[in-house]
Short mmCIF file of C-alpha atoms in Angstrom, two decimals:
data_model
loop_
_atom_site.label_atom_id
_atom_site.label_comp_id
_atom_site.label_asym_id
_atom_site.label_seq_id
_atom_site.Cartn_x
_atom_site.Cartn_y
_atom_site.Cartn_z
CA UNK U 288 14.29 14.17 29.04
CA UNK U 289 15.82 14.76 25.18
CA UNK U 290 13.52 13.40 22.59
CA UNK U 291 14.94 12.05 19.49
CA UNK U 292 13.39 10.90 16.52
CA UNK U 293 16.18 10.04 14.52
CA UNK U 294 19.72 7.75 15.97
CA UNK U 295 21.75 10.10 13.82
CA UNK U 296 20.90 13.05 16.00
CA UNK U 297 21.96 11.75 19.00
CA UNK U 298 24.92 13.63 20.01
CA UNK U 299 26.71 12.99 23.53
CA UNK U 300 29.97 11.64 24.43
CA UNK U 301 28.76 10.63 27.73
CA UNK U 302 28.72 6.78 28.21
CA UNK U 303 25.11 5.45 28.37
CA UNK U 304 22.76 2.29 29.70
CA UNK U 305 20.77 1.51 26.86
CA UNK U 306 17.45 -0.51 25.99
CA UNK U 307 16.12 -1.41 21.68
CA UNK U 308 13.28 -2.60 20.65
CA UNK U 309 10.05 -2.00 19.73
CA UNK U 310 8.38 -1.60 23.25
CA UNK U 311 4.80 -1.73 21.65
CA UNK U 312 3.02 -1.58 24.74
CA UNK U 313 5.50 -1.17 27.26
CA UNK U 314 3.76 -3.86 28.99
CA UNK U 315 5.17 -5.35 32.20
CA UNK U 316 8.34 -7.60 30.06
CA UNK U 317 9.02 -4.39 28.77
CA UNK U 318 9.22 -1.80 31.64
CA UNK U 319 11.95 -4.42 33.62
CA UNK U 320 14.39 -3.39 30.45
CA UNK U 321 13.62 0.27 30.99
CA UNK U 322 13.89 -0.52 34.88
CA UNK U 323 17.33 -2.30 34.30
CA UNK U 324 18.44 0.67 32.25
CA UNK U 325 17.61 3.41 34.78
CA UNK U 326 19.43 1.02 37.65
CA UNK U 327 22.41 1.75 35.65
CA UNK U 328 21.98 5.24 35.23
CA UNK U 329 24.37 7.70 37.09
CA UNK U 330 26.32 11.59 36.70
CA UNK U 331 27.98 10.05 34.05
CA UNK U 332 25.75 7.09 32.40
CA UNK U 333 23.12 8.46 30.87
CA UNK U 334 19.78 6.58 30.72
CA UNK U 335 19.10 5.40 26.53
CA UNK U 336 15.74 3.91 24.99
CA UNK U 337 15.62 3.39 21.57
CA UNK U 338 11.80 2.27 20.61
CA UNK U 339 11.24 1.27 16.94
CA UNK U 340 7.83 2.74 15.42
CA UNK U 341 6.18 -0.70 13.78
CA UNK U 342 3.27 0.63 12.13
CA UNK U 343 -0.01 -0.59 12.81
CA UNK U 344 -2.38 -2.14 14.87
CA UNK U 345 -0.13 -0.18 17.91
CA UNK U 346 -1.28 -0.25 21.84
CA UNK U 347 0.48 2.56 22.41
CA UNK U 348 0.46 5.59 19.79
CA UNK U 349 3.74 7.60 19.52
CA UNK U 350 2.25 10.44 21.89
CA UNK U 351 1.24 8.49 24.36
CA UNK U 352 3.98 5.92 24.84
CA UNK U 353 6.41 9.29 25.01
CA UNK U 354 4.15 10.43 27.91
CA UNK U 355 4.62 7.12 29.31
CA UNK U 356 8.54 7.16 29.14
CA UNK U 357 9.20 10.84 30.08
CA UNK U 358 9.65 10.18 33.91
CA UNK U 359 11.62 7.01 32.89
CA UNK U 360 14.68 8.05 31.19
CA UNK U 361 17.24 10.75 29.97
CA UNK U 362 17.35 9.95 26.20
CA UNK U 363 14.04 8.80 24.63
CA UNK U 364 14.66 8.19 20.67
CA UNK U 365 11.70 6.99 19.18
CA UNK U 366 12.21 6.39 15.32
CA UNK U 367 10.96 4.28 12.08
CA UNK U 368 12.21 1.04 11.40
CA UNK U 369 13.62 2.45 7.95
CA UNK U 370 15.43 0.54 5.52
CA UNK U 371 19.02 1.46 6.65
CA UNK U 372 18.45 0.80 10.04
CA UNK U 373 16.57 -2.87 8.53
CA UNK U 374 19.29 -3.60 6.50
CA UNK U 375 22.67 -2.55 8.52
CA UNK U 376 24.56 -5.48 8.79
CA UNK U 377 24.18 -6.45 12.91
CA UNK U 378 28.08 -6.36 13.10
CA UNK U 379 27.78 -2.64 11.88
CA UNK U 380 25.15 -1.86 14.20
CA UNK U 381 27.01 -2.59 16.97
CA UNK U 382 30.24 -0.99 15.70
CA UNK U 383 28.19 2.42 14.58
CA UNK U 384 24.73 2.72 16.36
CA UNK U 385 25.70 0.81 19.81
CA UNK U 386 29.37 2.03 20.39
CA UNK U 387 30.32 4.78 18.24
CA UNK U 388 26.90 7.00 18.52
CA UNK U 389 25.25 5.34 21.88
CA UNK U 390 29.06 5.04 23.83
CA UNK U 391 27.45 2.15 25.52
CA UNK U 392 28.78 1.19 28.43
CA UNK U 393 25.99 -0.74 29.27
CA UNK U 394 23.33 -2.90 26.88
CA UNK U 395 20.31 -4.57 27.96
CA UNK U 396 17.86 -6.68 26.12
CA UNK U 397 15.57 -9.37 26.23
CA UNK U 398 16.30 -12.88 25.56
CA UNK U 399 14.93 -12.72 22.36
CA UNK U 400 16.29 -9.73 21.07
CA UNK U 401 17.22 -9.70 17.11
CA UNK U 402 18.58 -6.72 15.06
CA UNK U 403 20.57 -6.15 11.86
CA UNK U 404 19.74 -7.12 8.34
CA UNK U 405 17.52 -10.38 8.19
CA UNK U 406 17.63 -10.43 12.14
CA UNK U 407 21.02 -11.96 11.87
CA UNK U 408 22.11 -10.32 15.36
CA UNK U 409 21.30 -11.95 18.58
CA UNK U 410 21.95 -11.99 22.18
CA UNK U 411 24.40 -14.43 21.28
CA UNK U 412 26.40 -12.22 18.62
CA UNK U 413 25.90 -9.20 21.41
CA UNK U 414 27.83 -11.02 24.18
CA UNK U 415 30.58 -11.82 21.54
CA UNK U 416 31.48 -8.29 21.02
CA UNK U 417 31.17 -7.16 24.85
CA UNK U 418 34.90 -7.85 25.54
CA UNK U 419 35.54 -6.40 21.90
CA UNK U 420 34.11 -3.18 22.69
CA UNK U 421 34.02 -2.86 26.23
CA UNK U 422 30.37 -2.97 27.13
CA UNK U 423 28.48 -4.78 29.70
CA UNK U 424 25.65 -7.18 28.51
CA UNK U 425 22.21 -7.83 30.65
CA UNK U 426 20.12 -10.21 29.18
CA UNK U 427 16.61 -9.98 31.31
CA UNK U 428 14.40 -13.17 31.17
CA UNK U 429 10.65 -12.76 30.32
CA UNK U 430 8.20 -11.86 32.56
CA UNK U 431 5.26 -14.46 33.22
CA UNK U 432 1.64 -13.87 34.37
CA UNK U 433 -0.57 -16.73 35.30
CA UNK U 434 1.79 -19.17 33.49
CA UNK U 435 2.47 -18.04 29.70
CA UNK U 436 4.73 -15.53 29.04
CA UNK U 437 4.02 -11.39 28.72
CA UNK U 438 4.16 -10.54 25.31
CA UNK U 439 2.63 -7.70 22.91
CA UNK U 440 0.37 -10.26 21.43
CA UNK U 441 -0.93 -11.69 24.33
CA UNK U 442 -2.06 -8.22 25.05
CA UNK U 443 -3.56 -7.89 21.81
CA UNK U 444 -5.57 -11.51 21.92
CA UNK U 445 -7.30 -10.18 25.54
CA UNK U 446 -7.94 -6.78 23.91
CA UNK U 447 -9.98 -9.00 21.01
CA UNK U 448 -11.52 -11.08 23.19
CA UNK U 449 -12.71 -8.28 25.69
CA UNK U 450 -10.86 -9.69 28.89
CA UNK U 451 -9.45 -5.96 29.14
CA UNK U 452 -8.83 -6.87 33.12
CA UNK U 453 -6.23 -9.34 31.67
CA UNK U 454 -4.87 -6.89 29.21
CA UNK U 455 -4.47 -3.86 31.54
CA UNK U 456 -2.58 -7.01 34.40
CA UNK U 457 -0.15 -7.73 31.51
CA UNK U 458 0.30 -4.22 30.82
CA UNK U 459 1.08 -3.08 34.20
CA UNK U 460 -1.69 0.03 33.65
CA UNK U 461 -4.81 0.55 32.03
CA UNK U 462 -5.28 0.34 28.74
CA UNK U 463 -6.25 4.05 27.37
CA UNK U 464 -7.54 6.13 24.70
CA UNK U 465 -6.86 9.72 24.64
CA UNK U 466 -8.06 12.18 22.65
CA UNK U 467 -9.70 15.71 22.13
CA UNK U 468 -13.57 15.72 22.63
CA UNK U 469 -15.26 15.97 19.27
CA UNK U 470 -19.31 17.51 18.66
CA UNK U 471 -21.46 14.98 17.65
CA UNK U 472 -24.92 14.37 16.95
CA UNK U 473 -25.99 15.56 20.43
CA UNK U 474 -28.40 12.65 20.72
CA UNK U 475 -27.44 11.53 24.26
CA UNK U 476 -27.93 15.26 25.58
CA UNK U 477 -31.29 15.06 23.98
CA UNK U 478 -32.05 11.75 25.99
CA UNK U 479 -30.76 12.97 29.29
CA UNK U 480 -26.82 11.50 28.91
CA UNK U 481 -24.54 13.31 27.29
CA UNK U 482 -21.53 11.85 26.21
CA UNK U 483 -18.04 12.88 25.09
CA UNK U 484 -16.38 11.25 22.27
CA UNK U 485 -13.03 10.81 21.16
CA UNK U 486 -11.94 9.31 17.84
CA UNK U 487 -8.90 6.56 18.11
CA UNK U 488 -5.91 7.33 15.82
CA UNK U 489 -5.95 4.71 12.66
CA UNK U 490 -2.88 2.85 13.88
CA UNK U 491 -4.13 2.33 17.70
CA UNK U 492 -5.16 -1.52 18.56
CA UNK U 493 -8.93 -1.26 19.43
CA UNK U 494 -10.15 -3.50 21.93
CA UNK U 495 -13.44 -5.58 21.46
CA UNK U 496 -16.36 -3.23 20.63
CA UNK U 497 -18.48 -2.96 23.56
CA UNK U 498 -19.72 -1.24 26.51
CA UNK U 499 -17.10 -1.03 29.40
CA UNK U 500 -16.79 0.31 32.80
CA UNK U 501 -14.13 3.42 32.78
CA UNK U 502 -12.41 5.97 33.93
CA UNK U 503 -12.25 9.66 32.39
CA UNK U 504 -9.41 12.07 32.86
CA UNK U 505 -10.82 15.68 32.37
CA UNK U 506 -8.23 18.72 33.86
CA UNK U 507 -6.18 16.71 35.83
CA UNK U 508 -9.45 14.87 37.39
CA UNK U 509 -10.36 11.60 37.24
CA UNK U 510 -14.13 10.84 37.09
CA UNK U 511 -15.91 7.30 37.02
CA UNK U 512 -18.00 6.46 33.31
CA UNK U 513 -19.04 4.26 31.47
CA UNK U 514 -18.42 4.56 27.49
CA UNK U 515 -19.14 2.45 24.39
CA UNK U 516 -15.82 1.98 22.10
CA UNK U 517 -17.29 0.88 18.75
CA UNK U 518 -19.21 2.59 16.06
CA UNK U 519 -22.62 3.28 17.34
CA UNK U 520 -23.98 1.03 14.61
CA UNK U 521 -27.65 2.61 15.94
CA UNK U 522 -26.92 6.19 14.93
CA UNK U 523 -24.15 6.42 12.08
CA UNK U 524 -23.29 4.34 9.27
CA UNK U 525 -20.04 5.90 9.22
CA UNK U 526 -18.05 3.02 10.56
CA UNK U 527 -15.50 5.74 12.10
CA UNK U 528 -14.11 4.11 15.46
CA UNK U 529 -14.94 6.20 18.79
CA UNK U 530 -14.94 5.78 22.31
CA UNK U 531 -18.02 7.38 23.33
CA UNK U 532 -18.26 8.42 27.34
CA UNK U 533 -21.19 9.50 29.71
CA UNK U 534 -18.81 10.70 32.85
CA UNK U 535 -20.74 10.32 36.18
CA UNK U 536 -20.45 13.39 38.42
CA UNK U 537 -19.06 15.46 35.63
CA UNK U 538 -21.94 18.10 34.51
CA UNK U 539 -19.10 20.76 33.05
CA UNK U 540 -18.03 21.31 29.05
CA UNK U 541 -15.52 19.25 27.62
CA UNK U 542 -15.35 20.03 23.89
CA UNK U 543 -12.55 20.54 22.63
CA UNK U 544 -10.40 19.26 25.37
CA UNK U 545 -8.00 16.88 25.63
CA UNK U 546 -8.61 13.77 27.83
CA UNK U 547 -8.01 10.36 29.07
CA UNK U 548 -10.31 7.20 28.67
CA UNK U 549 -9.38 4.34 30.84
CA UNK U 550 -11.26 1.13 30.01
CA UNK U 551 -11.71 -0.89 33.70
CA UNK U 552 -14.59 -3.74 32.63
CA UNK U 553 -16.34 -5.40 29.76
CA UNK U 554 -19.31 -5.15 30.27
CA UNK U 555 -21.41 -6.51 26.67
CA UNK U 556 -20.31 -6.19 23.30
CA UNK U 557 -21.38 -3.35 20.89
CA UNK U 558 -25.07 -3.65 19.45
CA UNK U 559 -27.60 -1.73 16.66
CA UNK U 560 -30.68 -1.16 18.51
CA UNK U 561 -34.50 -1.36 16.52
CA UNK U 562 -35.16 2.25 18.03
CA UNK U 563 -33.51 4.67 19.62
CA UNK U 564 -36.38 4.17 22.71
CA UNK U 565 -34.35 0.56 22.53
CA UNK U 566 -31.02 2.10 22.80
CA UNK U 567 -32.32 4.68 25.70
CA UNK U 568 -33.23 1.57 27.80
CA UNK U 569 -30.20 -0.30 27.43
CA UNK U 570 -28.16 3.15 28.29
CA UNK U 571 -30.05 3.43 31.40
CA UNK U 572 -29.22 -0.11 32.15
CA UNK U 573 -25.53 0.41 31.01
CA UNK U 574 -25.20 3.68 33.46
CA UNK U 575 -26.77 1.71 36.17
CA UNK U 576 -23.92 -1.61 35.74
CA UNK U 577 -21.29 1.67 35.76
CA UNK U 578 -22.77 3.07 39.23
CA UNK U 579 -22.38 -0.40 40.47
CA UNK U 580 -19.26 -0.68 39.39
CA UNK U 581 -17.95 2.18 40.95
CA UNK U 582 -19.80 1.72 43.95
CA UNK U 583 -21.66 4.84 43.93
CA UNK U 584 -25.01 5.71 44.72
CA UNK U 585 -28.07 4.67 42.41
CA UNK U 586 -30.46 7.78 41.69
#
């Protein structure tokens, strides 16, 4: 896969299948585009998606949405939504971006798909200029889960309210936090748990604060947990946002690597405990719900 992070170094004169948007998520609406796209892939269509960087409050960050789209296409450009690209005239964006840098022989979008200064271009003004420039338009209809529509924010909303088994069903995967394992305050090795934590970038969407039922990739393995996401209000007055795991069956060192936190099940939101004997007896309980969870033995 080439890896782009600006539509001005895109150089091919290949014809190309090609997806826009912002793709924050790449929830289940989002990965029929991509599928479309890669349908119409061939020797001599190349594979194109073009995902806008929004800024904050992201599900996916920039590392691991690229992780995400490696297997998925040829050409992955993932740039800012800068001001020329906001304020190119959506007639000029065709003309320039779509046919003269992409060759696009094929476009597809959603049904709601805008562009171009003051999101003046539309599906409408796309399929205008199809016969003009001699690309094929797919428009792909929404995708719908339990009645209401897929959409970034509806993944956000369930991530707030801590229904993370709706989130990761709208996202098609589970949502993640990855991360390399920090030293802390060693106070869960000194109570017989220790835990791994891993700090979420500033621009990832956090999910409720709480304690949830999870899944840990360490080396390539995946290991059942259970982990707090929050900011152990007991401990710290920091306020700095961590995912904090105690990995069942996993007795090896982890600092300093990079790894995977999968969040499966809410299980109660984030508290600050009177004592840390408090917070040792609501761990135990917490580990327990995980074994149970998992289905594993209680000991």
């Amino acid at each position: 896969m080439q890896y782009i992070t600006e539509i001005e170094s895109y150089q091919s004169e290949k014809r190309s299948a090609v997806t826009l948007g912002k793709f924050d998520g790449l929830h289940r609406g989002h990965q029929k585009l991509i599928e479309r796209v890669r349908d119409h892939a061939s020797d001599e269509t190349v594979s194109i998606v073009c995902s806008f960087d929004m800024g904050k409050d992201m599900l996916l960050t920039g590392s691991e949405k690229r992780k995400r789209l490696e297997p998925e296409t040829d050409v992955l450009i993932f740039t800012s939504f800068h001001e020329r690209i906001r304020q190119m005239e959506p007639e000029t964006f065709i003309k320039e971006v779509l046919v003269e840098r992409f060759h696009a022989a094929y476009v597809v979008v959603g049904t709601d798909f805008c562009f171009g200064h003051e999101k003046r271009g539309n599906v409408e003004m796309l399929r205008q200029y199809a016969d003009v420039y001699g690309y094929r338009l797919e428009v792909v209809d929404k995708e719908v889960y339990d009645g209401d529509v897929i959409s970034s924010t509806r993944v956000r909303k369930a991530l707030e309210a801590g229904k993370i088994g709706l989130a990761n069903e709208l996202l098609g995967y589970r949502y993640s936090v990855s991360g390399v394992v920090e030293h802390g305050k060693q106070l869960g090795r000194r109570l017989g748990f220790p835990t791994m934590n891993v700090a979420f970038e500033e621009r990832k969407k956090a999910p409720r604060f709480g304690v949830y039922a999870c899944r840990v990739e360490i080396d390539g393995i995946w290991f059942p947990g259970i982990g707090n996401v929050g900011v152990k209000p007991t401990v710290t007055e920091e306020m700095r946002l961590l995912a904090e795991v105690f990995v069942l069956g996993y007795d090896g060192n982890a600092y300093g690597k990079q790894i995977t936190v999968e969040l499966c099940d809410f299980e109660r939101s984030e508290q600050k405990f009177a004592s840390v004997d408090e917070l040792k007896r609501q761990v135990d309980a917490d580990i327990l719900y995980g074994r149970r969870y998992f289905h594993l033995e209680e000991h």
